[in-house]
């Protein structure tokens, strides 16, 4: 009979972490030592400030509330139901309990002796990280360390077995040429070409007398800048070299080096001792090196996009990017790398779409085609956070033109924008339900009218104005004359500086979505409609963080940082007293982005609505852990911007 009970306990424990991480013999040894405890509704397992007991607990049946007294009332902070682990203070800190534990209904609880678990905690990395990451309830720390949560999620996940893209996971070595062919300025192009032939390489680095890099010549340069132009092979190398060169340090890490090549459309990246062009050359990384090391990559997709104007081909390439995204998410590749790659591909599709549109419509509009303009991405794409092909949010700004030309110029840009939007839809993106797109006459305006529009939102911050501001303040220049976007940015900051009260109203708007800090049974879920009983991860978790980061950085007058987790990194620099909080908030946002994208792949949708019941224990706790920094940041905003005075 005893063996039957032990086996039942073992089979129950193996369903839940951290017990699910144990080997069969270890799990059996734990199950043999479990103490079965019954608590009637209202019974206390322990009180705040009690000395730690010799057990921690897992709920077998029923539910346990972890509470604290506030103004004489008992407030529930944690809700533990089947499979939830709690009371781990004895295991971790050997300090008094910080909460009360009370049975919310008749409950059966398994007590796990600390003495049995201590050796496991020391030897099993997954078990120790489970506790360190804050996945158990009622721990020593109130706000969990989300960096530990990220490590835990990576360790607990089962990565893809497809090794074709391991180069992006940080698991592969960085392969680059360390024997770099160089020559000093002054020698002839003919001599340099002979050196390249002898070494059988396609490039040569030009250096100054200190052996520091100042330029590069490739086979393409010799073909295009020498042979095609009929120049003499006796001319010096500096007359046809590409300069200046981009240099980086080897220990920058593969993702940084690779992103630099992608963003700057480089075929060669020079590696130097200290990462500058004032230090010795230690190697060269070429796109050929990268392509040899894997069969599929962003560089392959980008290269293909740069060489096609066929919309069907562009759509297929964006589909390939989706496969890459899925792989990256499954293998826990860093979110900043993933977001950069997908944004770069999205941006390039927009640029190609604009080129297609101009080639189609420019011949019929000779007077308008050279008008300066800038295509802007808004919202999540403006923040470089649109991983899945969700709704399009964009706009177009063009230079001010004489009044008599304005109608024709605007008609031309609306025609271009309509063509661009059609191409993006053909590539799998979705139209904005609110019609916030560049083909809408409201959002295709000359610079002066855009300035007037932003001024009106800032000077008269009603609810509609604030709603528009949250979307349009995240604009990012994609194509065209970026100085138009910069002029708009500086105008916004000048206007805010004149009417600082705007930030107070903006803060009020940022607090419209309080964090769902309760336990899962109390999550704020949709009450009606097709998403009934689902959790809105965008509205309830992501928007509060994005709104807070935007507001706080606006108050510091920082230009040019749109991405939410990079905004929090900058805020950590600007406000060292809140450094740890802002870094936690950035990590929380990365976690939420990943969870939403994974849900999108799973549901074949936007990933915005998640059924709580579909999440495992670890996923639920991970999601819950992201809410704590939201709450703390909103408290800072409420005080700093005197929101309660506006509400009264």
XYZ file of C-alpha atoms in Angstrom:
648
model
C 0.000 0.000 0.000
C 2.871 2.364 0.870
C 4.423 1.804 -2.568
C 1.104 2.599 -4.247
C 0.880 5.939 -2.399
C 4.513 6.794 -3.193
C 3.932 6.060 -6.880
C 0.824 8.256 -6.912
C 2.795 11.104 -5.345
C 5.625 10.586 -7.842
C 3.266 10.619 -10.830
C 1.649 13.819 -9.563
C 4.965 15.595 -8.960
C 6.386 14.718 -12.375
C 3.617 16.785 -14.002
C 4.904 20.045 -12.542
C 8.197 21.952 -12.452
C 10.685 21.824 -10.834
C 9.933 18.149 -10.110
C 9.521 17.498 -13.843
C 13.249 18.247 -14.222
C 14.272 15.336 -11.964
C 15.465 11.903 -13.017
C 13.291 8.915 -12.149
C 15.446 7.811 -9.157
C 15.594 11.354 -7.731
C 11.876 11.882 -8.195
C 11.173 8.607 -6.423
C 13.436 9.582 -3.513
C 11.550 12.878 -3.132
C 8.155 11.177 -3.343
C 9.105 8.779 -0.517
C 9.729 11.743 1.820
C 6.626 13.764 0.972
C 4.297 14.575 3.858
C 0.593 14.736 2.920
C -1.179 17.579 4.753
C -4.849 18.574 4.826
C -6.072 22.103 5.583
C -9.706 23.057 5.993
C -10.976 26.313 4.491
C -9.641 29.210 6.582
C -6.749 27.247 8.129
C -3.333 28.939 8.054
C -0.264 27.009 6.891
C 2.013 29.753 8.211
C 1.928 33.423 9.185
C 4.089 36.356 8.223
C 7.227 36.561 10.419
C 6.951 32.887 11.424
C 10.277 31.062 11.380
C 10.598 28.880 8.271
C 9.301 25.346 8.496
C 11.236 22.273 7.400
C 9.066 21.883 4.305
C 8.110 23.834 1.248
C 4.794 23.030 -0.424
C 3.005 22.059 -3.616
C -0.789 22.196 -3.883
C -2.322 18.784 -4.651
C -5.991 19.801 -4.476
C -7.802 22.999 -3.534
C -6.264 26.475 -3.360
C -4.028 28.502 -1.065
C -3.998 32.299 -0.757
C -0.770 34.132 0.094
C -1.837 37.371 1.753
C -0.652 40.380 3.722
C -2.373 42.906 5.974
C -3.019 46.349 4.511
C -4.926 48.901 6.582
C -6.319 46.092 8.696
C -7.565 44.078 5.726
C -6.141 40.865 4.324
C -5.085 41.416 0.695
C -4.428 38.429 -1.583
C -1.084 38.780 -3.388
C -0.698 35.261 -4.742
C -3.153 32.526 -5.622
C -1.814 28.960 -5.609
C -3.794 26.136 -7.148
C -2.944 22.619 -8.373
C 0.779 22.223 -9.049
C 1.836 25.594 -7.631
C 4.931 25.591 -5.404
C 5.100 28.008 -2.477
C 6.663 28.579 0.933
C 10.199 28.349 -0.417
C 11.754 30.775 2.074
C 13.069 27.842 4.086
C 14.666 26.509 0.943
C 16.210 29.754 -0.276
C 16.738 32.293 2.437
C 16.167 30.604 5.780
C 14.393 33.780 6.846
C 10.940 34.378 8.322
C 7.968 34.221 5.955
C 6.961 37.533 4.393
C 3.310 36.561 3.722
C 0.475 34.644 5.361
C -0.621 31.363 3.751
C -4.296 30.483 4.180
C -6.458 27.734 2.654
C -9.101 29.387 0.440
C -10.999 26.095 0.369
C -10.490 22.597 1.739
C -7.035 21.742 0.394
C -4.604 18.863 0.164
C -0.946 19.922 0.179
C 2.272 17.966 -0.220
C 5.074 19.060 2.108
C 8.541 18.552 0.578
C 11.326 18.285 3.193
C 14.026 20.871 2.609
C 16.689 18.401 3.688
C 15.745 16.070 0.817
C 15.848 18.884 -1.726
C 19.029 20.710 -0.731
C 21.367 18.311 -2.542
C 19.165 18.433 -5.641
C 19.248 22.228 -5.562
C 23.043 22.207 -5.539
C 23.461 19.674 -8.334
C 20.584 20.364 -10.737
C 20.933 23.631 -12.660
C 17.391 23.598 -13.973
C 15.922 23.163 -10.488
C 18.044 25.919 -8.922
C 17.274 28.300 -11.787
C 13.559 27.554 -11.422
C 13.654 29.024 -7.922
C 16.141 31.796 -8.727
C 13.922 32.950 -11.595
C 10.974 33.470 -9.271
C 8.707 30.770 -10.643
C 7.654 29.683 -7.161
C 5.273 31.804 -5.079
C 6.121 33.770 -1.974
C 9.878 34.008 -2.382
C 12.433 36.065 -0.489
C 12.390 38.770 -3.151
C 9.188 40.563 -4.005
C 10.162 41.656 -7.516
C 11.761 38.825 -9.448
C 14.863 39.148 -11.596
C 13.641 38.794 -15.165
C 17.144 38.124 -16.458
C 16.942 34.873 -14.475
C 13.531 34.244 -16.016
C 15.029 34.633 -19.482
C 17.825 32.198 -18.653
C 15.325 29.764 -17.232
C 13.038 29.961 -20.245
C 16.007 29.209 -22.512
C 17.155 26.303 -20.369
C 13.670 24.813 -20.040
C 12.759 25.106 -23.733
C 13.398 22.390 -26.283
C 15.337 23.999 -29.148
C 14.821 23.075 -32.769
C 16.989 20.268 -34.091
C 17.474 22.117 -37.396
C 21.157 23.012 -37.434
C 21.036 24.988 -40.664
C 20.861 28.284 -38.806
C 22.967 27.610 -35.710
C 25.171 30.530 -36.656
C 22.493 32.850 -35.311
C 22.128 31.192 -31.928
C 25.594 32.065 -30.733
C 26.533 28.382 -30.800
C 28.751 28.565 -33.869
C 32.242 29.978 -34.179
C 32.781 33.260 -35.959
C 34.599 32.297 -39.132
C 36.513 35.103 -40.807
C 39.781 35.530 -42.652
C 42.695 36.407 -40.360
C 45.310 36.568 -43.129
C 44.274 39.872 -44.658
C 45.881 41.125 -47.857
C 46.960 44.769 -47.462
C 48.971 47.409 -49.305
C 49.984 50.958 -48.511
C 48.705 54.041 -50.279
C 50.741 55.060 -53.304
C 51.102 51.750 -55.083
C 49.370 51.344 -58.415
C 46.070 49.602 -58.974
C 47.922 47.214 -61.317
C 50.284 46.157 -58.524
C 47.360 45.682 -56.118
C 45.520 43.558 -58.713
C 48.585 41.314 -59.123
C 48.750 40.853 -55.335
C 45.063 39.886 -55.291
C 45.626 37.343 -58.096
C 48.644 35.802 -56.349
C 46.725 35.378 -53.078
C 43.507 34.381 -54.908
C 41.379 36.865 -52.965
C 38.677 39.288 -54.075
C 39.710 42.292 -51.965
C 42.699 44.213 -50.660
C 42.782 46.630 -47.727
C 44.561 49.940 -48.298
C 46.495 51.185 -45.244
C 48.372 54.297 -44.229
C 52.027 54.230 -43.217
C 51.016 53.076 -39.714
C 49.329 49.994 -41.225
C 45.897 51.313 -40.202
C 43.003 50.734 -42.668
C 41.838 53.690 -44.766
C 40.108 52.004 -47.716
C 39.294 48.810 -49.592
C 39.441 47.722 -53.238
C 37.412 44.755 -54.481
C 37.133 42.979 -57.828
C 33.954 45.008 -58.368
C 35.799 48.300 -57.823
C 38.437 47.368 -60.432
C 35.703 46.416 -62.890
C 33.440 49.442 -62.321
C 35.867 52.225 -61.399
C 38.856 51.324 -63.537
C 38.089 49.103 -66.527
C 34.601 50.414 -67.261
C 35.826 54.019 -67.083
C 38.895 53.356 -69.229
C 41.399 54.428 -66.587
C 45.067 53.415 -66.563
C 46.279 50.614 -64.281
C 49.141 52.881 -63.184
C 46.903 55.189 -61.131
C 47.309 54.935 -57.320
C 45.014 52.644 -55.349
C 43.557 55.547 -53.373
C 41.979 56.933 -56.538
C 39.496 54.037 -56.816
C 39.306 52.628 -53.271
C 36.092 52.722 -51.229
C 36.505 54.910 -48.179
C 36.098 55.294 -45.310
C 35.974 51.649 -44.233
C 33.783 50.276 -41.463
C 35.740 48.657 -38.669
C 34.665 46.697 -35.617
C 36.231 44.628 -32.872
C 36.151 40.835 -32.951
C 34.655 40.544 -29.466
C 31.666 42.641 -30.584
C 29.925 39.305 -31.057
C 28.574 37.739 -34.206
C 25.111 39.293 -34.078
C 26.551 42.823 -33.782
C 29.018 42.283 -36.631
C 26.422 40.622 -38.806
C 23.803 43.312 -38.175
C 26.364 46.008 -39.054
C 26.914 44.339 -42.422
C 23.200 43.965 -43.083
C 22.255 47.502 -42.058
C 25.085 49.136 -44.022
C 24.811 46.798 -47.035
C 28.483 45.860 -46.603
C 30.181 43.027 -48.440
C 33.274 43.309 -46.220
C 33.721 44.305 -42.588
C 37.244 44.993 -41.345
C 38.105 43.723 -37.871
C 40.748 45.658 -35.935
C 42.417 45.343 -32.553
C 40.286 47.981 -30.829
C 37.421 48.249 -33.312
C 38.536 51.601 -34.787
C 40.400 52.518 -37.969
C 43.304 53.722 -35.800
C 44.487 50.253 -34.801
C 46.038 47.227 -36.560
C 43.946 44.973 -38.783
C 43.249 41.539 -37.271
C 40.840 40.114 -39.849
C 38.127 40.641 -42.431
C 34.577 39.252 -42.480
C 32.906 38.947 -45.868
C 29.371 38.122 -46.881
C 30.906 35.180 -48.748
C 32.231 33.831 -45.422
C 28.732 34.048 -43.990
C 26.986 32.450 -46.940
C 29.444 29.536 -46.883
C 28.644 28.855 -43.252
C 24.910 28.376 -43.656
C 22.343 27.604 -46.273
C 19.674 30.110 -45.286
C 19.932 33.464 -43.575
C 18.695 37.054 -43.510
C 21.540 38.036 -45.820
C 20.251 35.573 -48.417
C 16.746 37.044 -48.160
C 18.019 40.629 -48.244
C 20.281 39.926 -51.209
C 17.317 38.415 -53.060
C 15.073 41.388 -52.185
C 17.692 43.817 -53.463
C 17.673 42.014 -56.771
C 13.964 41.743 -57.457
C 11.086 44.055 -58.250
C 8.641 41.180 -58.619
C 5.918 41.451 -55.977
C 5.201 37.704 -55.937
C 8.879 36.999 -55.327
C 8.936 39.621 -52.547
C 5.970 37.893 -50.897
C 7.770 34.524 -51.034
C 10.877 36.070 -49.494
C 8.815 37.558 -46.646
C 7.375 34.076 -46.100
C 10.950 32.800 -45.754
C 11.590 35.518 -43.173
C 8.659 34.121 -41.203
C 10.353 30.707 -41.147
C 13.537 32.358 -39.844
C 11.526 34.187 -37.197
C 9.944 30.942 -36.014
C 13.368 29.331 -35.758
C 14.817 32.292 -33.843
C 11.940 32.269 -31.358
C 12.155 28.530 -30.758
C 15.906 28.737 -30.181
C 15.754 31.737 -27.826
C 17.860 33.999 -30.049
C 18.212 37.459 -28.447
C 15.151 39.610 -29.150
C 17.127 42.717 -30.110
C 18.831 40.703 -32.865
C 15.531 39.172 -34.011
C 13.725 42.539 -34.030
C 16.565 44.178 -35.958
C 16.611 41.461 -38.604
C 12.842 41.392 -39.182
C 12.653 45.219 -39.193
C 15.462 45.376 -41.742
C 13.596 42.956 -44.014
C 10.299 44.828 -43.571
C 12.023 48.144 -44.275
C 13.600 46.798 -47.438
C 10.236 45.513 -48.699
C 8.812 49.020 -48.205
C 11.772 50.569 -50.055
C 11.365 48.148 -52.959
C 7.623 48.855 -53.008
C 8.320 52.595 -53.248
C 10.769 51.999 -56.105
C 8.166 49.905 -57.955
C 5.544 52.604 -57.390
C 7.824 55.393 -58.630
C 8.837 53.467 -61.728
C 5.159 52.983 -62.511
C 3.861 56.510 -61.837
C 6.805 58.893 -62.303
C 6.608 59.042 -66.125
C 3.102 60.541 -65.882
C 4.146 63.067 -63.192
C 7.375 64.758 -64.334
C 6.668 67.915 -62.342
C 6.068 66.102 -59.052
C 8.451 63.121 -59.128
C 11.469 64.987 -57.703
C 9.606 66.464 -54.744
C 11.348 65.499 -51.507
C 9.425 63.102 -49.278
C 9.884 60.635 -46.436
C 7.890 57.455 -45.866
C 7.280 56.855 -42.144
C 6.457 53.665 -40.278
C 4.351 54.139 -37.145
C 3.355 52.089 -34.116
C 5.088 48.746 -33.591
C 6.908 48.875 -36.937
C 8.055 52.400 -36.109
C 9.453 50.961 -32.865
C 11.089 48.043 -34.776
C 8.871 45.597 -32.889
C 6.593 44.214 -35.605
C 7.692 40.588 -35.763
C 4.538 39.130 -37.296
C 2.829 40.636 -40.335
C 0.113 42.448 -38.419
C -1.669 45.745 -39.189
C 0.113 48.417 -41.202
C 0.560 51.848 -39.612
C 2.401 54.375 -41.769
C 2.375 57.924 -43.071
C 4.094 60.156 -45.620
C 5.586 63.623 -45.234
C 6.723 65.721 -48.206
C 8.442 69.056 -48.490
C 6.424 72.251 -48.548
C 5.569 73.367 -52.057
C 3.855 76.521 -53.430
C 0.114 76.568 -52.805
C -0.692 76.295 -56.500
C 1.257 73.010 -56.702
C 0.037 71.435 -53.464
C -3.009 69.601 -54.867
C -1.025 67.987 -57.696
C 1.870 67.012 -55.439
C -0.432 65.506 -52.823
C -2.343 63.560 -55.478
C 0.951 62.163 -56.757
C 2.060 60.992 -53.313
C -1.354 59.495 -52.554
C -1.030 57.560 -55.823
C 2.418 56.311 -54.762
C 1.187 55.444 -51.280
C -1.769 53.501 -52.662
C 0.583 51.446 -54.796
C 2.946 50.826 -51.849
C 0.096 49.710 -49.586
C -1.192 47.305 -52.249
C 2.265 45.743 -52.539
C 2.582 45.391 -48.749
C -0.831 43.724 -48.594
C 0.297 41.345 -51.344
C 3.327 40.530 -49.153
C 1.062 39.352 -46.355
C 0.666 42.465 -44.190
C -2.805 43.587 -43.060
C -4.487 46.973 -43.534
C -4.946 49.193 -40.509
C -8.582 48.951 -39.315
C -8.446 52.653 -38.386
C -7.027 53.530 -41.828
C -3.837 55.048 -40.393
C -1.897 54.545 -43.592
C -0.071 56.772 -46.045
C -2.786 56.360 -48.709
C -5.235 58.198 -46.424
C -5.217 61.946 -47.277
C -5.168 62.717 -43.512
C -1.751 61.074 -43.172
C -0.118 62.211 -46.417
C 0.818 65.834 -45.756
C 3.497 68.469 -46.377
C 5.921 69.176 -43.528
C 4.182 72.382 -42.411
C 0.811 70.633 -42.130
C 2.383 67.764 -40.199
C 3.887 70.289 -37.802
C 0.474 71.856 -37.397
C -1.079 68.459 -36.774
C 1.412 67.594 -34.024
C 1.054 71.078 -32.521
C -2.710 70.652 -32.275
C -2.308 67.293 -30.513
C 0.160 68.778 -28.043
C -1.663 72.066 -27.408
C -5.130 70.466 -27.136
C -4.537 67.036 -25.583
C -8.026 65.579 -25.658
C -8.521 61.822 -25.710
C -8.437 61.529 -29.506
C -5.278 63.657 -29.694
C -3.553 61.518 -27.070
C -4.550 58.344 -28.895
C -3.031 59.675 -32.121
C 0.075 60.839 -30.266
C 0.789 57.349 -28.893
C 0.850 56.024 -32.467
C 2.415 58.907 -34.396
C 5.093 59.794 -31.821
C 6.767 56.477 -32.673
C 7.329 57.387 -36.309
C 10.531 56.151 -37.948
C 11.932 57.262 -41.294
C 12.103 54.331 -43.731
C 12.753 55.805 -47.167
C 13.274 59.194 -48.779
C 14.662 62.363 -47.203
C 15.145 61.548 -43.526
C 15.842 65.201 -42.702
C 12.082 65.800 -43.098
C 11.446 63.317 -40.271
C 14.194 64.907 -38.167
C 12.638 68.358 -38.647
C 9.342 66.926 -37.434
C 11.020 65.380 -34.369
C 12.632 68.659 -33.327
C 9.340 70.489 -33.830
C 7.613 68.033 -31.481
C 10.204 68.585 -28.739
C 10.026 72.361 -29.158
C 6.235 72.246 -28.817
C 6.373 70.017 -25.749
C 8.938 72.348 -24.222
C 6.494 75.233 -24.683
C 3.606 73.309 -23.178
C 5.061 70.942 -20.606
C 1.585 70.203 -19.211
C 1.115 67.996 -22.288
C 3.346 65.373 -20.672
C 1.033 65.303 -17.654
C -1.916 64.502 -19.916
C 0.227 62.017 -21.824
C 1.054 60.383 -18.485
C -2.620 60.119 -17.633
C -3.150 58.356 -20.951
C -0.230 56.000 -20.213
C -2.002 54.846 -17.034
C -5.249 53.861 -18.737
C -4.192 50.215 -18.742
C -3.182 49.152 -15.214
C -1.123 45.962 -15.000
C -3.008 42.708 -14.360
C -1.019 41.965 -11.226
C -3.432 39.438 -9.783
C -3.173 35.701 -10.082
C -4.316 33.955 -13.220
C -7.849 33.233 -12.097
C -8.278 36.967 -11.669
C -6.666 38.011 -14.951
C -8.465 40.717 -16.831
C -9.835 38.788 -19.788
C -12.215 39.820 -22.545
C -15.809 39.523 -21.391
C -17.574 39.357 -24.766
C -16.955 38.876 -28.466
C -14.803 36.445 -30.402
C -11.926 36.789 -27.879
C -14.051 36.129 -24.810
C -12.107 34.694 -21.837
C -8.774 35.459 -23.504
C -6.018 37.681 -22.170
C -5.085 40.690 -24.329
C -1.279 40.669 -24.045
C -0.956 43.814 -26.165
C -3.433 45.999 -24.280
C -2.843 44.688 -20.753
C 0.918 44.104 -20.734
C 2.795 45.472 -23.749
C 1.082 48.849 -24.171
C 1.626 49.947 -20.550
C 5.379 49.375 -20.981
C 5.575 50.950 -24.446
C 3.543 53.979 -23.305
C 5.711 54.435 -20.204
C 8.993 54.216 -22.132
C 7.769 56.719 -24.738
C 6.554 59.183 -22.113
C 9.663 59.055 -19.937
C 12.072 59.433 -22.849
C 10.028 62.328 -24.239
C 10.412 64.038 -20.873
C 14.204 63.717 -21.254
C 14.088 65.194 -24.803
C 15.934 62.204 -26.271
C 15.669 61.967 -30.069
C 16.179 58.924 -32.266
C 15.390 55.978 -29.930
C 12.048 54.388 -30.739
C 12.421 50.771 -29.683
C 10.855 50.072 -26.286
C 13.591 47.947 -24.739
C 16.286 50.325 -26.033
C 14.294 53.214 -24.566
C 14.407 51.498 -21.193
C 18.153 50.903 -21.563
C 18.598 54.638 -22.187
C 16.372 55.500 -19.233
C 18.544 53.263 -17.042
C 21.501 55.485 -18.031
C 19.594 58.744 -17.524
C 18.078 57.771 -14.174
C 20.629 55.621 -12.310
C 18.413 55.660 -9.219
C 15.922 53.531 -11.206
C 18.467 51.590 -13.263
C 17.499 48.094 -12.121
C 13.785 48.801 -12.575
C 14.183 50.107 -16.126
C 16.420 47.211 -17.127
C 13.811 44.826 -15.706
C 11.119 46.617 -17.712
C 13.151 46.207 -20.894
C 13.557 42.487 -20.223
C 9.836 42.206 -19.496
C 8.999 43.780 -22.853
C 11.328 41.398 -24.702
C 9.648 38.442 -22.978
C 6.192 39.742 -23.927
C 7.241 40.274 -27.565
C 8.476 36.697 -27.750
C 5.341 35.275 -26.094
C 3.059 37.210 -28.443
C 4.986 36.099 -31.537
C 4.969 32.462 -30.425
C 1.232 32.671 -29.770
C 0.809 34.193 -33.242
C 2.534 31.234 -34.868
C 0.517 28.825 -32.764
C -2.858 30.435 -33.522
C -1.985 31.625 -37.049
C -3.031 35.132 -36.045
C -1.624 38.291 -34.496
C -0.835 36.567 -31.184
C -2.593 39.363 -29.316
C -5.131 37.192 -27.473
C -3.968 34.290 -25.323
C -6.178 31.693 -23.651
C -4.799 31.448 -20.078
C -5.756 27.798 -19.901
C -3.484 27.005 -22.849
C -0.367 28.075 -20.939
C 1.699 25.754 -18.808
C 2.772 26.581 -15.261
C 6.101 28.036 -16.343
C 4.555 30.171 -19.095
C 1.945 31.534 -16.707
C 4.531 32.421 -14.094
C 6.850 33.934 -16.682
C 4.015 36.117 -17.957
C 3.066 37.058 -14.417
C 6.673 38.017 -13.609
C 6.591 40.675 -16.334
C 3.819 42.588 -14.543
C 5.830 43.716 -11.514
C 7.955 46.365 -13.326
C 4.800 47.712 -14.987
C 3.274 48.381 -11.594
C 6.391 50.077 -10.196
C 6.923 52.282 -13.268
C 3.285 53.381 -13.260
C 3.668 54.407 -9.622
C 6.651 56.608 -10.602
C 4.675 58.150 -13.467
C 1.684 58.838 -11.255
C 3.825 60.832 -8.812
C 6.242 62.475 -11.266
C 3.547 63.819 -13.575
C 0.995 64.587 -10.818
C -1.618 62.457 -12.530
C -3.907 62.358 -9.499
C -4.353 66.125 -9.730
C -5.536 65.751 -13.336
C -7.925 63.003 -12.319
C -9.481 65.025 -9.534
